[in-house]
mmCIF file with all atom_site columns, C-alpha atoms in Angstrom:
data_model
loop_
_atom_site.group_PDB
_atom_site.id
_atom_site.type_symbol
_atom_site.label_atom_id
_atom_site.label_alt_id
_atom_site.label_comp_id
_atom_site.label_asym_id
_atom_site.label_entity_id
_atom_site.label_seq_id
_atom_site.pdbx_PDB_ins_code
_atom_site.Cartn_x
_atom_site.Cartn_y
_atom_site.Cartn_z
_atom_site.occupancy
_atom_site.B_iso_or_equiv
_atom_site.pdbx_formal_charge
_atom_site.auth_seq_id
_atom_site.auth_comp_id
_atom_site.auth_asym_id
_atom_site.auth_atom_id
_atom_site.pdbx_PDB_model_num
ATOM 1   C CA . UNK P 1 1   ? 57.474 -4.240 84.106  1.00 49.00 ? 683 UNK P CA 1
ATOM 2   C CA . UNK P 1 2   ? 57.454 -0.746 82.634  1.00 56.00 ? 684 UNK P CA 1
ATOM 3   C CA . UNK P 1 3   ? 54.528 1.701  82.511  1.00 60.00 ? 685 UNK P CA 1
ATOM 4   C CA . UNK P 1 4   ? 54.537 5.296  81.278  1.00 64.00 ? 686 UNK P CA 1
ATOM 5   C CA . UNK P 1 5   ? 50.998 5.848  83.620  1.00 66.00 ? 687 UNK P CA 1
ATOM 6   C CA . UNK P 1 6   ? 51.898 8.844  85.877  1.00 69.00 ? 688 UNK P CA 1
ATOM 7   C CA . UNK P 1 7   ? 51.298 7.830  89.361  1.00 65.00 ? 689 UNK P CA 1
ATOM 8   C CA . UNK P 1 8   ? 49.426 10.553 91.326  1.00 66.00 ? 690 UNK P CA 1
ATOM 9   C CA . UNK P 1 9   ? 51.087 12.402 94.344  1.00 65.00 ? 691 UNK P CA 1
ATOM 10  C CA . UNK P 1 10  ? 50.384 14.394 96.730  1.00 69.00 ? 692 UNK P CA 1
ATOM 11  C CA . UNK P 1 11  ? 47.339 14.732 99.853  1.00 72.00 ? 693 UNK P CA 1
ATOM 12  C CA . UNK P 1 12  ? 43.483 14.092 98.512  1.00 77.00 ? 694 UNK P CA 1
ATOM 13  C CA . UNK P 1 13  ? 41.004 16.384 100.909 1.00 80.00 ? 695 UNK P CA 1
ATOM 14  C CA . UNK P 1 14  ? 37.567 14.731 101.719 1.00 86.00 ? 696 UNK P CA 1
ATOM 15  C CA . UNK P 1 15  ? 34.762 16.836 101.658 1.00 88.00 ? 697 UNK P CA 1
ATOM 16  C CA . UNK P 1 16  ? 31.269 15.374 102.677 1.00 91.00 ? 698 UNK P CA 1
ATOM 17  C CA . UNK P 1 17  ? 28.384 17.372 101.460 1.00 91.00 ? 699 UNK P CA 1
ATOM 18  C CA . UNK P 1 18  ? 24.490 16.608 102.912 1.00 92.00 ? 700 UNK P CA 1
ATOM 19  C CA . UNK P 1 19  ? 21.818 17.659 100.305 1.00 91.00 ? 701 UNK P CA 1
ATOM 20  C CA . UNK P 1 20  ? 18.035 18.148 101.854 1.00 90.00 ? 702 UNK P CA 1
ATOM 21  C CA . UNK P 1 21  ? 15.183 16.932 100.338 1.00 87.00 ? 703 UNK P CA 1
ATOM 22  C CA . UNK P 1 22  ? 14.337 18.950 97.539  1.00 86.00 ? 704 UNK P CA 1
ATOM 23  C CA . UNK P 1 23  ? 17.492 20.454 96.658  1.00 91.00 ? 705 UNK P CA 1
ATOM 24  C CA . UNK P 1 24  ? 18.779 20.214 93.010  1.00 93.00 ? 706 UNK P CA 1
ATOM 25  C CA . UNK P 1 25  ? 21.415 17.864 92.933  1.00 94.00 ? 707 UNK P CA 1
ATOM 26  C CA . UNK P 1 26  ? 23.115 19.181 90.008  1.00 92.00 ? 708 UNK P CA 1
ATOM 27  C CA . UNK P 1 27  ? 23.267 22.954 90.945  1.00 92.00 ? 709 UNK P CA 1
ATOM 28  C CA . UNK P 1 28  ? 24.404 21.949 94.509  1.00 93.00 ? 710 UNK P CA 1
ATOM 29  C CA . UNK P 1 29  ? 26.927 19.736 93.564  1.00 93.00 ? 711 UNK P CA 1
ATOM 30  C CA . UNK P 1 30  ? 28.581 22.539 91.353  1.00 90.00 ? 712 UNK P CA 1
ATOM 31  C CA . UNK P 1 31  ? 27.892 25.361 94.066  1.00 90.00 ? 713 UNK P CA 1
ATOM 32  C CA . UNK P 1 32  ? 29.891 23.129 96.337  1.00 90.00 ? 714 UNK P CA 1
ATOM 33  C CA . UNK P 1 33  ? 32.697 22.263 94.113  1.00 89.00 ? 715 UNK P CA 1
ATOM 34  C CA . UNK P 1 34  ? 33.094 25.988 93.478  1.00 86.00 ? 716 UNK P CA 1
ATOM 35  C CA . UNK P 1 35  ? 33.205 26.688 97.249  1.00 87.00 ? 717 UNK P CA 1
ATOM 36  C CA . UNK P 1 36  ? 35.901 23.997 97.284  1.00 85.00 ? 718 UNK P CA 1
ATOM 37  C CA . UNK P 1 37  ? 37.971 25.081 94.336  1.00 85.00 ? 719 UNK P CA 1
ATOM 38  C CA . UNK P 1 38  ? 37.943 28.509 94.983  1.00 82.00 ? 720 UNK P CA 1
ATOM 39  C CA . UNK P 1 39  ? 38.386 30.779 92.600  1.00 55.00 ? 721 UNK P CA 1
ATOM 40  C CA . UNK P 1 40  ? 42.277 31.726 92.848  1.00 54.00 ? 722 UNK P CA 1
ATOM 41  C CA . UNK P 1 41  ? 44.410 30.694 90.018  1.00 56.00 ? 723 UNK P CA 1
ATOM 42  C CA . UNK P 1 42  ? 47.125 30.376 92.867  1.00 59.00 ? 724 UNK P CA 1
ATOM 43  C CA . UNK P 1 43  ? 45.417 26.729 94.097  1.00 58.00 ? 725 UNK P CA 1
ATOM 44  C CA . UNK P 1 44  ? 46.902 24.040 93.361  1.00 62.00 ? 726 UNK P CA 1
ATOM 45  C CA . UNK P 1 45  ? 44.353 22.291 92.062  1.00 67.00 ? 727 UNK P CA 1
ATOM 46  C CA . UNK P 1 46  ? 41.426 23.551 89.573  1.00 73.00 ? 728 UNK P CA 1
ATOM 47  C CA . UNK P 1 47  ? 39.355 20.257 89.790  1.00 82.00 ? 729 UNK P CA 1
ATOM 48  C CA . UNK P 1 48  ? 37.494 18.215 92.176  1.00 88.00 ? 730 UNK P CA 1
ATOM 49  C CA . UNK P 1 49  ? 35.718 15.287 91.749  1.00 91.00 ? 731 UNK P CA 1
ATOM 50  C CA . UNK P 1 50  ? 32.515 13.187 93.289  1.00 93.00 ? 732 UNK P CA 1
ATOM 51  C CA . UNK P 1 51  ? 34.083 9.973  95.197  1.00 88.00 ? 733 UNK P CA 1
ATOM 52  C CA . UNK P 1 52  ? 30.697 8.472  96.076  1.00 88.00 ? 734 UNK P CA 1
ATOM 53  C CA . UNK P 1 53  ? 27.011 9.250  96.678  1.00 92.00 ? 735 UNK P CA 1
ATOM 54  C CA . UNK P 1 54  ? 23.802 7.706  98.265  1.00 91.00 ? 736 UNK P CA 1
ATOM 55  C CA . UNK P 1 55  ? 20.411 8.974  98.430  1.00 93.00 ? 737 UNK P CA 1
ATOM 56  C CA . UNK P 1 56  ? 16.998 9.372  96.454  1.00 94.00 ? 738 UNK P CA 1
ATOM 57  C CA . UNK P 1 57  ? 15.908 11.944 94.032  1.00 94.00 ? 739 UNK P CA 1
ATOM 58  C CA . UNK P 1 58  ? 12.821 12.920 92.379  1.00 90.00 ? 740 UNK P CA 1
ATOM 59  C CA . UNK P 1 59  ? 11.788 15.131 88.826  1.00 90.00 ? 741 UNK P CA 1
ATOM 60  C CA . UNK P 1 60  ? 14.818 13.959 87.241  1.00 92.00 ? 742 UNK P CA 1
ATOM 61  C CA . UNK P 1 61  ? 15.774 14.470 83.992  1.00 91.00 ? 743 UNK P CA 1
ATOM 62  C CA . UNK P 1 62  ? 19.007 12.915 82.164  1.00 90.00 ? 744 UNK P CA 1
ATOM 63  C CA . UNK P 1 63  ? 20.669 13.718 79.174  1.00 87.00 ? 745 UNK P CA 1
ATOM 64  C CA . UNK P 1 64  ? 21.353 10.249 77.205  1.00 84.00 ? 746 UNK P CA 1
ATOM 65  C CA . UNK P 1 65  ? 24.002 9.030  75.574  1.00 78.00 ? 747 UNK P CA 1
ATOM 66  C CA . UNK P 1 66  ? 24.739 11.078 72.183  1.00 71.00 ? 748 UNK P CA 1
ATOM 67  C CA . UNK P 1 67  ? 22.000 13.652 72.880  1.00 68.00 ? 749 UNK P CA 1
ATOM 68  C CA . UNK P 1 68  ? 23.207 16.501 71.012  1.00 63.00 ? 750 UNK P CA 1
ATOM 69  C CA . UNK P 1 69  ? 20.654 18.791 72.540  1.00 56.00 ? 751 UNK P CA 1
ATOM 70  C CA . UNK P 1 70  ? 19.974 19.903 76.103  1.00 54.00 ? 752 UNK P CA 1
ATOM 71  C CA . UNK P 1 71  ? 16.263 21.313 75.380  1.00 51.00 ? 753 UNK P CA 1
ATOM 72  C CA . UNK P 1 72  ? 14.426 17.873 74.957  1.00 49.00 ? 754 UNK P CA 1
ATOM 73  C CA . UNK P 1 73  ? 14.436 17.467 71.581  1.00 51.00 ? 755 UNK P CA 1
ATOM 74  C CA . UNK P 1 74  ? 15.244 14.165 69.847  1.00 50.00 ? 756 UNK P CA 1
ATOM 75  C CA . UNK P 1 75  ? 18.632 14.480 68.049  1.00 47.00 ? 757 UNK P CA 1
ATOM 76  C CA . UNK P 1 76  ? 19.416 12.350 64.760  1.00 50.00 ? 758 UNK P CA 1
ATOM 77  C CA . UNK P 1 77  ? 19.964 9.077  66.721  1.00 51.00 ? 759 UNK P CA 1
ATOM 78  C CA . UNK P 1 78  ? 17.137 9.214  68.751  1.00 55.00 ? 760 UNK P CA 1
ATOM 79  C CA . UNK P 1 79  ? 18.156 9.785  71.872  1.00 60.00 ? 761 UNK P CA 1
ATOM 80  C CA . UNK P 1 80  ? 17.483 13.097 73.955  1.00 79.00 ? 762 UNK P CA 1
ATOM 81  C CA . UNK P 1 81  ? 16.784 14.081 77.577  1.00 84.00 ? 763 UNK P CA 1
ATOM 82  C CA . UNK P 1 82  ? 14.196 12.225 79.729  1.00 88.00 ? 764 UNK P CA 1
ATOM 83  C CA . UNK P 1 83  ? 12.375 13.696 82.236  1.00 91.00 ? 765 UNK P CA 1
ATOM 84  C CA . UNK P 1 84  ? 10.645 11.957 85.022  1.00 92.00 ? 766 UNK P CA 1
ATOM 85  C CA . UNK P 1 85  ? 8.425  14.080 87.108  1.00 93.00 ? 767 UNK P CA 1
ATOM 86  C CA . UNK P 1 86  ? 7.237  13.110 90.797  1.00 92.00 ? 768 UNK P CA 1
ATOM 87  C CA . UNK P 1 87  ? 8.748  9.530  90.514  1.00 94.00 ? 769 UNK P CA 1
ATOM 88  C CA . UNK P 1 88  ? 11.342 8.386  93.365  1.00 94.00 ? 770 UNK P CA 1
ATOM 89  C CA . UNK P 1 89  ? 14.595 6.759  92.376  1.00 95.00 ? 771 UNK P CA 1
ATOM 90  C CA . UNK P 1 90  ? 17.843 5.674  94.562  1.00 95.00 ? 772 UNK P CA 1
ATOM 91  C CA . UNK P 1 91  ? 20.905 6.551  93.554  1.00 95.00 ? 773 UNK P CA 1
ATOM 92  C CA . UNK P 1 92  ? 22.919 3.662  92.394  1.00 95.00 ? 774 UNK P CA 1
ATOM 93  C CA . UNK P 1 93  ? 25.769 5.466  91.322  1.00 95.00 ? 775 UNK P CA 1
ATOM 94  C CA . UNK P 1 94  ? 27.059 9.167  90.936  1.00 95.00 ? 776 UNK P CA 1
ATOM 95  C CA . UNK P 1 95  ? 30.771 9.815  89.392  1.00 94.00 ? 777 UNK P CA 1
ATOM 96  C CA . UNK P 1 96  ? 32.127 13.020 87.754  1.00 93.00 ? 778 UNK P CA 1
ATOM 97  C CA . UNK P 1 97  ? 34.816 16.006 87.691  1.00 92.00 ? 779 UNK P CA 1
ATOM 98  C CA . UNK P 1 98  ? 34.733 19.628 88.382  1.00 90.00 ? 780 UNK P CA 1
ATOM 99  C CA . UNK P 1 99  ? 36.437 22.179 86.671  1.00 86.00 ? 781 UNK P CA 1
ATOM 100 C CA . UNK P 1 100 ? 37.585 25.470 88.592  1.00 79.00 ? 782 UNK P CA 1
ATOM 101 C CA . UNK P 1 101 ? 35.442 27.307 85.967  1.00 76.00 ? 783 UNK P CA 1
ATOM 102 C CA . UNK P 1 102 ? 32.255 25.873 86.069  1.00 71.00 ? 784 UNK P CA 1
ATOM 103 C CA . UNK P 1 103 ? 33.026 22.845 84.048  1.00 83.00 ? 785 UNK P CA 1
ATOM 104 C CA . UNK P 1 104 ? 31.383 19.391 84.836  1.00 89.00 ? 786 UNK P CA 1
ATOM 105 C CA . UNK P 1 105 ? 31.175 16.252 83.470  1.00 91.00 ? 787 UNK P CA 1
ATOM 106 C CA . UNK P 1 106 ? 28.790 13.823 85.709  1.00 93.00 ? 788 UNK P CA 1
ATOM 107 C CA . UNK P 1 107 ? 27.319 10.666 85.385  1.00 94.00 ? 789 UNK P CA 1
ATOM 108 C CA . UNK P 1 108 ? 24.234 8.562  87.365  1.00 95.00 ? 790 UNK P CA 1
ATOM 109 C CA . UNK P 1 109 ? 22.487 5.343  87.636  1.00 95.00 ? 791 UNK P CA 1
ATOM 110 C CA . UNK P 1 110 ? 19.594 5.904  89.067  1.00 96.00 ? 792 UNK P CA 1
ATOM 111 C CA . UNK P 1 111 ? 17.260 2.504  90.495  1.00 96.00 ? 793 UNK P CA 1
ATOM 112 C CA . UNK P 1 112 ? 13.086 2.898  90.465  1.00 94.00 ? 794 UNK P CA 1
ATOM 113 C CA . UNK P 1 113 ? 10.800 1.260  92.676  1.00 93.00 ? 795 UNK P CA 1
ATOM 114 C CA . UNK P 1 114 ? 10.790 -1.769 90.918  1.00 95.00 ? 796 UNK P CA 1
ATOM 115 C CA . UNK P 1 115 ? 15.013 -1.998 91.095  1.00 94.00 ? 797 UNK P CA 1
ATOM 116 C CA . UNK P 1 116 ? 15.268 -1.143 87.329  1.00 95.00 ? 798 UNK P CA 1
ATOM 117 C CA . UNK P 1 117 ? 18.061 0.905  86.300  1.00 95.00 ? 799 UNK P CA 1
ATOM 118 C CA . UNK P 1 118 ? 18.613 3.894  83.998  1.00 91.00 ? 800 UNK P CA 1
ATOM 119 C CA . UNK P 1 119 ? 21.310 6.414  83.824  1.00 89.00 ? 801 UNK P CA 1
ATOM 120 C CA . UNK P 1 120 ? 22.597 9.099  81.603  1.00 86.00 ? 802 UNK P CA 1
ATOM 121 C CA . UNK P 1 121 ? 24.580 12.287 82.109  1.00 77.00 ? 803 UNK P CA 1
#
C-alpha cells in the first residue's frame, strides 16, 4: 500500500493545566498555550493543541455552527451564539489548536443535568 499522508516525527510534550472554579475556560486555555508556545520565532513549533479535558462549566455561551457573528445576533441561517447563564454542564468533549499568535480554533460538547448534549465552537 502507498499513502502520500506525512507521518508525524519528532517528541510531543504533555502539559496538564488545572482551571479553578470560576475561571474562563476560553481565556485560560489561550493564556496557557501562549505560555507554552512562547513567543520566539526560533521554536520549533508555533502550535499546540488540547489532547483531552474533563470538568464542569457554568455561563456558557457557544458560537454555532455557521454563525457569522460573534455579538449574538442571528445571522441569515439562523444560527448565532447561545448563552446560558448560571446553568451547570460537564464537559463531554473539548478539542482544538493554538496558533503562536493568538489563533484558536476550539470545539465542545457540553452535557446538562438531564445528560442532553449541545456543542458549538
Amino acid at each position: 500500500m502507498h499513502s502520500n499522508a506525512t507521518i508525524p516525527s519528532g517528541a510531543v510534550t504533555a502539559h496538564c493545566l488545572r482551571l479553578k472554579p470560576g475561571d474562563e475556560l476560553m481565556s485560560s486555555l489561550k493564556r496557557a498555550a501562549s505560555t507554552i508556545l512562547g513567543g520566539s520565532a526560533t521554536e520549533p513549533c508555533g502550535s499546540a493543541f488540547v489532547i483531552t479535558a474533563v470538568g464542569s462549566l457554568q455561563d456558557v455561551a457557544l458560537r454555532l455552527a455557521n454563525a457569522s457573528r460573534m455579538d449574538g445576533d442571528r445571522n441569515n441561517d439562523g444560527n448565532d451564539i447561545r448563552r446560558y447563564r448560571n446553568r451547570r454542564f460537564e464537559i463531554v468533549s473539548l478539542t482544538g489548536t493554538f496558533g503562536r499568535y493568538n489563533g484558536c480554533h476550539v470545539h465542545i460538547s457540553l452535557a446538562d443535568a438531564e445528560g442532553k448534549t449541545l456543542g458549538g465552537i
